[in-house]
Amino acid sequence: MTIETLAAFGANTTEGLHRCMDNESFYLRMVRMLSGDSNFQKLYDAIDVGDLTAAFEAAHALKGSSGNLALPPIYAPVCEITELLRARTEMDYGPLIERIRKGHEALKEICSE
């Protein structure tokens, strides 16, 4: 994984690096950690069983991490689902979960390079 591959993914690497004290190795390590964050699976599982409280907790954690690392392909749909879950909106979360999964899978692929 490189700064260039993250930028191609859609990351705002300038902002992400700045938040990590312009320490590239630290930033890349944090991105790698996010790709393996158990909150993704917790979110998917909680949505599957209709547990909006657990889904909110997982989404909120992912919102903070993906926002701090400036990863819009994950951050944007996670922000959207977080606010819907905060309001306990009863709806089909499938399309949002699919966007989050797609971003997560792409990030995992980048991190495995």
PDB file of C-alpha atoms in Angstrom:
ATOM      1  CA  MET A   1       0.000   0.000   0.000  1.00  0.00           C
ATOM      2  CA  THR A   2       1.206   3.460  -0.848  1.00  0.00           C
ATOM      3  CA  ILE A   3      -0.038   7.008  -0.535  1.00  0.00           C
ATOM      4  CA  GLU A   4      -0.606   6.912  -4.288  1.00  0.00           C
ATOM      5  CA  THR A   5      -2.843   3.821  -4.156  1.00  0.00           C
ATOM      6  CA  LEU A   6      -4.840   5.380  -1.334  1.00  0.00           C
ATOM      7  CA  ALA A   7      -5.238   8.585  -3.321  1.00  0.00           C
ATOM      8  CA  ALA A   8      -6.449   6.556  -6.317  1.00  0.00           C
ATOM      9  CA  PHE A   9      -8.964   4.885  -3.977  1.00  0.00           C
ATOM     10  CA  GLY A  10     -10.323   8.337  -3.154  1.00  0.00           C
ATOM     11  CA  ALA A  11      -8.545   9.099   0.111  1.00  0.00           C
ATOM     12  CA  ASN A  12      -7.678  12.683   0.901  1.00  0.00           C
ATOM     13  CA  THR A  13      -4.135  11.696   1.761  1.00  0.00           C
ATOM     14  CA  THR A  14      -2.966  15.254   2.415  1.00  0.00           C
ATOM     15  CA  GLU A  15      -5.594  15.661   5.122  1.00  0.00           C
ATOM     16  CA  GLY A  16      -5.090  12.142   6.489  1.00  0.00           C
ATOM     17  CA  LEU A  17      -1.338  12.588   6.685  1.00  0.00           C
ATOM     18  CA  HIS A  18      -1.753  15.951   8.395  1.00  0.00           C
ATOM     19  CA  ARG A  19      -3.957  14.340  11.049  1.00  0.00           C
ATOM     20  CA  CYS A  20      -1.206  11.767  11.577  1.00  0.00           C
ATOM     21  CA  MET A  21       1.436  14.442  12.149  1.00  0.00           C
ATOM     22  CA  ASP A  22       2.649  14.032   8.534  1.00  0.00           C
ATOM     23  CA  ASN A  23       4.089  10.663   9.509  1.00  0.00           C
ATOM     24  CA  GLU A  24       3.491   8.486   6.450  1.00  0.00           C
ATOM     25  CA  SER A  25       4.299   5.158   8.070  1.00  0.00           C
ATOM     26  CA  PHE A  26       1.952   5.945  10.973  1.00  0.00           C
ATOM     27  CA  TYR A  27      -0.831   6.955   8.566  1.00  0.00           C
ATOM     28  CA  LEU A  28      -0.425   3.785   6.512  1.00  0.00           C
ATOM     29  CA  ARG A  29      -0.414   1.680   9.681  1.00  0.00           C
ATOM     30  CA  MET A  30      -3.661   3.321  10.858  1.00  0.00           C
ATOM     31  CA  VAL A  31      -5.293   2.740   7.465  1.00  0.00           C
ATOM     32  CA  ARG A  32      -4.223  -0.909   7.592  1.00  0.00           C
ATOM     33  CA  MET A  33      -5.731  -1.196  11.084  1.00  0.00           C
ATOM     34  CA  LEU A  34      -9.019   0.280   9.870  1.00  0.00           C
ATOM     35  CA  SER A  35      -9.205  -2.265   7.051  1.00  0.00           C
ATOM     36  CA  GLY A  36      -9.295  -5.009   9.695  1.00  0.00           C
ATOM     37  CA  ASP A  37     -11.572  -3.191  12.146  1.00  0.00           C
ATOM     38  CA  SER A  38     -14.110  -5.599  13.675  1.00  0.00           C
ATOM     39  CA  ASN A  39     -16.716  -2.828  13.692  1.00  0.00           C
ATOM     40  CA  PHE A  40     -17.387  -3.491  10.008  1.00  0.00           C
ATOM     41  CA  GLN A  41     -18.601  -7.013  10.773  1.00  0.00           C
ATOM     42  CA  LYS A  42     -20.402  -5.816  13.895  1.00  0.00           C
ATOM     43  CA  LEU A  43     -22.279  -3.291  11.759  1.00  0.00           C
ATOM     44  CA  TYR A  44     -23.191  -5.861   9.104  1.00  0.00           C
ATOM     45  CA  ASP A  45     -24.327  -8.397  11.700  1.00  0.00           C
ATOM     46  CA  ALA A  46     -26.332  -5.866  13.727  1.00  0.00           C
ATOM     47  CA  ILE A  47     -28.157  -4.651  10.621  1.00  0.00           C
ATOM     48  CA  ASP A  48     -28.881  -8.265   9.635  1.00  0.00           C
ATOM     49  CA  VAL A  49     -30.662  -8.894  12.948  1.00  0.00           C
ATOM     50  CA  GLY A  50     -32.243  -5.442  13.233  1.00  0.00           C
ATOM     51  CA  ASP A  51     -30.235  -4.341  16.276  1.00  0.00           C
ATOM     52  CA  LEU A  52     -30.144  -0.603  15.575  1.00  0.00           C
ATOM     53  CA  THR A  53     -28.372   0.196  18.847  1.00  0.00           C
ATOM     54  CA  ALA A  54     -25.429  -2.124  18.153  1.00  0.00           C
ATOM     55  CA  ALA A  55     -25.388  -1.001  14.512  1.00  0.00           C
ATOM     56  CA  PHE A  56     -25.206   2.640  15.617  1.00  0.00           C
ATOM     57  CA  GLU A  57     -22.314   1.934  17.989  1.00  0.00           C
ATOM     58  CA  ALA A  58     -20.318   0.162  15.265  1.00  0.00           C
ATOM     59  CA  ALA A  59     -21.128   2.788  12.626  1.00  0.00           C
ATOM     60  CA  HIS A  60     -20.219   5.631  14.982  1.00  0.00           C
ATOM     61  CA  ALA A  61     -16.813   4.069  15.686  1.00  0.00           C
ATOM     62  CA  LEU A  62     -16.189   3.599  11.950  1.00  0.00           C
ATOM     63  CA  LYS A  63     -17.260   7.177  11.286  1.00  0.00           C
ATOM     64  CA  GLY A  64     -14.571   8.482  13.630  1.00  0.00           C
ATOM     65  CA  SER A  65     -11.824   6.257  12.282  1.00  0.00           C
ATOM     66  CA  SER A  66     -12.580   6.723   8.598  1.00  0.00           C
ATOM     67  CA  GLY A  67     -13.055  10.455   9.088  1.00  0.00           C
ATOM     68  CA  ASN A  68      -9.763  10.900  10.902  1.00  0.00           C
ATOM     69  CA  LEU A  69      -7.997   8.995   8.141  1.00  0.00           C
ATOM     70  CA  ALA A  70      -9.791  11.035   5.454  1.00  0.00           C
ATOM     71  CA  LEU A  71     -11.242   8.060   3.569  1.00  0.00           C
ATOM     72  CA  PRO A  72     -14.375   9.433   1.814  1.00  0.00           C
ATOM     73  CA  PRO A  73     -15.309   6.154   0.059  1.00  0.00           C
ATOM     74  CA  ILE A  74     -15.965   4.691   3.512  1.00  0.00           C
ATOM     75  CA  TYR A  75     -16.637   7.836   5.506  1.00  0.00           C
ATOM     76  CA  ALA A  76     -19.500   9.174   3.352  1.00  0.00           C
ATOM     77  CA  PRO A  77     -21.789   6.129   3.554  1.00  0.00           C
ATOM     78  CA  VAL A  78     -20.811   5.497   7.190  1.00  0.00           C
ATOM     79  CA  CYS A  79     -21.784   9.091   8.070  1.00  0.00           C
ATOM     80  CA  GLU A  80     -25.110   8.632   6.343  1.00  0.00           C
ATOM     81  CA  ILE A  81     -25.935   5.368   8.096  1.00  0.00           C
ATOM     82  CA  THR A  82     -24.731   6.694  11.458  1.00  0.00           C
ATOM     83  CA  GLU A  83     -27.197   9.575  11.377  1.00  0.00           C
ATOM     84  CA  LEU A  84     -30.061   7.342  10.249  1.00  0.00           C
ATOM     85  CA  LEU A  85     -29.262   4.892  13.040  1.00  0.00           C
ATOM     86  CA  ARG A  86     -28.937   7.702  15.581  1.00  0.00           C
ATOM     87  CA  ALA A  87     -32.517   8.665  14.678  1.00  0.00           C
ATOM     88  CA  ARG A  88     -33.497   4.958  14.847  1.00  0.00           C
ATOM     89  CA  THR A  89     -34.910   5.169  11.341  1.00  0.00           C
ATOM     90  CA  GLU A  90     -36.724   2.004  10.310  1.00  0.00           C
ATOM     91  CA  MET A  91     -35.734   1.396   6.694  1.00  0.00           C
ATOM     92  CA  ASP A  92     -33.910  -0.916   4.310  1.00  0.00           C
ATOM     93  CA  TYR A  93     -30.253  -0.335   5.132  1.00  0.00           C
ATOM     94  CA  GLY A  94     -29.147  -2.775   2.415  1.00  0.00           C
ATOM     95  CA  PRO A  95     -28.008  -0.173  -0.164  1.00  0.00           C
ATOM     96  CA  LEU A  96     -25.939   1.729   2.417  1.00  0.00           C
ATOM     97  CA  ILE A  97     -24.419  -1.466   3.779  1.00  0.00           C
ATOM     98  CA  GLU A  98     -23.507  -2.442   0.221  1.00  0.00           C
ATOM     99  CA  ARG A  99     -21.701   0.890  -0.319  1.00  0.00           C
ATOM    100  CA  ILE A 100     -19.823   0.418   2.956  1.00  0.00           C
ATOM    101  CA  ARG A 101     -18.913  -3.182   2.049  1.00  0.00           C
ATOM    102  CA  LYS A 102     -17.689  -2.094  -1.368  1.00  0.00           C
ATOM    103  CA  GLY A 103     -15.432   0.574   0.140  1.00  0.00           C
ATOM    104  CA  HIS A 104     -14.253  -1.793   2.855  1.00  0.00           C
ATOM    105  CA  GLU A 105     -13.427  -4.567   0.380  1.00  0.00           C
ATOM    106  CA  ALA A 106     -11.542  -2.132  -1.862  1.00  0.00           C
ATOM    107  CA  LEU A 107      -9.578  -0.868   1.143  1.00  0.00           C
ATOM    108  CA  LYS A 108      -8.716  -4.415   2.231  1.00  0.00           C
ATOM    109  CA  GLU A 109      -7.463  -5.137  -1.273  1.00  0.00           C
ATOM    110  CA  ILE A 110      -5.283  -2.031  -1.252  1.00  0.00           C
ATOM    111  CA  CYS A 111      -3.913  -2.930   2.173  1.00  0.00           C
ATOM    112  CA  SER A 112      -2.964  -6.408   1.018  1.00  0.00           C
ATOM    113  CA  GLU A 113      -0.741  -5.032  -1.751  1.00  0.00           C
TER     114      GLU A 113
END
